[in-house]
Amino acid sequence: MKNVAIAVFVALAMVAFMVEPGQAIPCPQVESYLSPCVPYLTNGGTPTQACCTGVSNIQKNTPTVADRQGACQCIKDAASRLPKIDEAAATNLPTACNVKIGVPISKSINCKDVK
């Protein structure tokens, strides 16, 4: 099971390098950035450096409102697939990483409200 998770993570990370400048950030890239955060999002505690680097990468790759709204929807969709996500941990993730991401991490956000 661990090998499968690693293979999926590597595949998602490879997709991250296929994005052209000026393009909206694709969902597989958003998910690969946040995949190191899954333990924090489901168990709480302290996010890892890899998790916080992923959060920072989302911030860097979402300069426009449209980018942030798209990333928000990707995050919302991914979060809905994690039934044991801790909403408080998800909401607090950017603060815990000391990153002003501009994209809420939540299952229940209306992404059209993201500015």
Coordinates of C-alpha atoms in Angstrom, one line a residue:
M1 CA 0.0 0.0 0.0
K2 CA 2.8 2.4 0.9
N3 CA 4.5 1.7 -2.5
V4 CA 1.2 2.6 -4.3
A5 CA 0.9 5.8 -2.4
I6 CA 4.5 6.8 -3.2
A7 CA 3.9 5.9 -6.9
V8 CA 0.8 8.1 -7.0
F9 CA 2.6 10.9 -5.3
V10 CA 5.5 10.7 -7.8
A11 CA 3.1 10.7 -10.7
L12 CA 1.2 13.7 -9.4
A13 CA 4.5 15.5 -8.8
M14 CA 5.6 14.8 -12.4
V15 CA 2.3 16.4 -13.6
A16 CA 3.3 19.5 -11.7
F17 CA 6.2 20.1 -14.0
M18 CA 4.1 20.0 -17.1
V19 CA 2.3 23.3 -16.4
E20 CA 3.0 26.1 -18.8
P21 CA 3.5 29.6 -17.5
G22 CA 0.3 31.7 -17.5
Q23 CA -1.9 28.6 -17.3
A24 CA -4.2 28.0 -14.4
I25 CA -2.8 25.6 -11.9
P26 CA -4.3 22.1 -12.6
C27 CA -5.9 20.1 -9.9
P28 CA -3.3 17.3 -10.0
Q29 CA -0.7 19.9 -9.2
V30 CA -2.7 21.3 -6.4
E31 CA -3.3 17.8 -5.0
S32 CA 0.4 17.0 -5.2
Y33 CA 1.3 20.2 -3.3
L34 CA -1.2 19.3 -0.5
S35 CA -0.5 15.5 -0.4
P36 CA 2.1 15.9 2.3
C37 CA -0.5 17.7 4.4
V38 CA -2.9 14.7 4.6
P39 CA -1.5 13.5 8.0
Y40 CA -2.0 17.0 9.5
L41 CA -5.4 17.4 7.9
T42 CA -6.7 14.1 9.3
N43 CA -4.8 13.8 12.6
G44 CA -3.9 17.4 13.5
G45 CA -0.6 18.2 15.2
T46 CA 1.9 20.2 13.3
P47 CA 2.2 20.4 9.5
T48 CA 5.5 19.1 8.1
Q49 CA 7.9 21.3 6.2
A50 CA 6.9 19.5 3.0
C51 CA 3.3 20.3 3.7
C52 CA 4.1 24.0 4.3
T53 CA 6.2 24.1 1.1
G54 CA 3.2 22.8 -0.8
V55 CA 0.9 25.4 0.7
S56 CA 3.5 28.1 -0.3
N57 CA 3.7 26.7 -3.8
I58 CA -0.1 27.0 -4.2
Q59 CA 0.2 30.7 -3.0
K60 CA 2.9 31.3 -5.6
N61 CA 1.0 29.7 -8.4
T62 CA -2.3 31.4 -7.9
P63 CA -1.7 35.1 -8.6
T64 CA -5.2 35.9 -10.1
V65 CA -8.7 35.6 -8.7
A66 CA -9.5 33.0 -11.4
D67 CA -6.4 31.0 -10.3
R68 CA -7.4 31.1 -6.7
Q69 CA -11.0 30.1 -7.4
G70 CA -9.8 27.2 -9.6
A71 CA -7.3 26.1 -6.9
C72 CA -10.1 26.4 -4.3
Q73 CA -12.4 24.1 -6.2
C74 CA -9.5 21.6 -6.6
I75 CA -8.9 21.7 -2.8
K76 CA -12.6 21.4 -2.1
D77 CA -13.0 18.4 -4.4
A78 CA -9.9 16.7 -2.9
A79 CA -11.0 17.5 0.7
S80 CA -14.4 15.9 0.0
R81 CA -12.6 12.6 -0.8
L82 CA -11.0 12.6 2.7
P83 CA -13.9 11.7 5.0
K84 CA -11.8 12.1 8.1
I85 CA -10.6 15.6 7.4
D86 CA -10.5 17.8 10.4
E87 CA -12.2 21.1 9.3
A88 CA -10.4 23.1 12.0
A89 CA -7.0 21.8 11.0
A90 CA -7.9 22.5 7.3
T91 CA -9.0 26.0 8.0
N92 CA -5.9 26.6 10.1
L93 CA -3.3 25.1 7.7
P94 CA -2.2 28.4 6.0
T95 CA -1.8 30.0 9.5
A96 CA 0.1 27.0 10.8
C97 CA 2.4 27.2 7.8
N98 CA 2.7 31.0 8.1
V99 CA 1.5 31.5 4.5
K100 CA -1.2 33.9 3.3
I101 CA -2.5 31.6 0.7
G102 CA -5.7 33.4 -0.4
V103 CA -7.3 30.1 -1.0
P104 CA -9.4 28.5 1.9
I105 CA -8.9 24.9 2.6
S106 CA -12.3 23.5 3.3
K107 CA -15.0 21.1 2.1
S108 CA -17.7 23.7 2.5
I109 CA -16.4 26.9 1.0
N110 CA -18.1 28.6 -1.9
C111 CA -15.1 29.0 -4.2
K112 CA -16.9 31.8 -6.2
D113 CA -16.5 33.9 -3.1
V114 CA -12.7 33.7 -3.2
K115 CA -11.1 36.9 -4.3

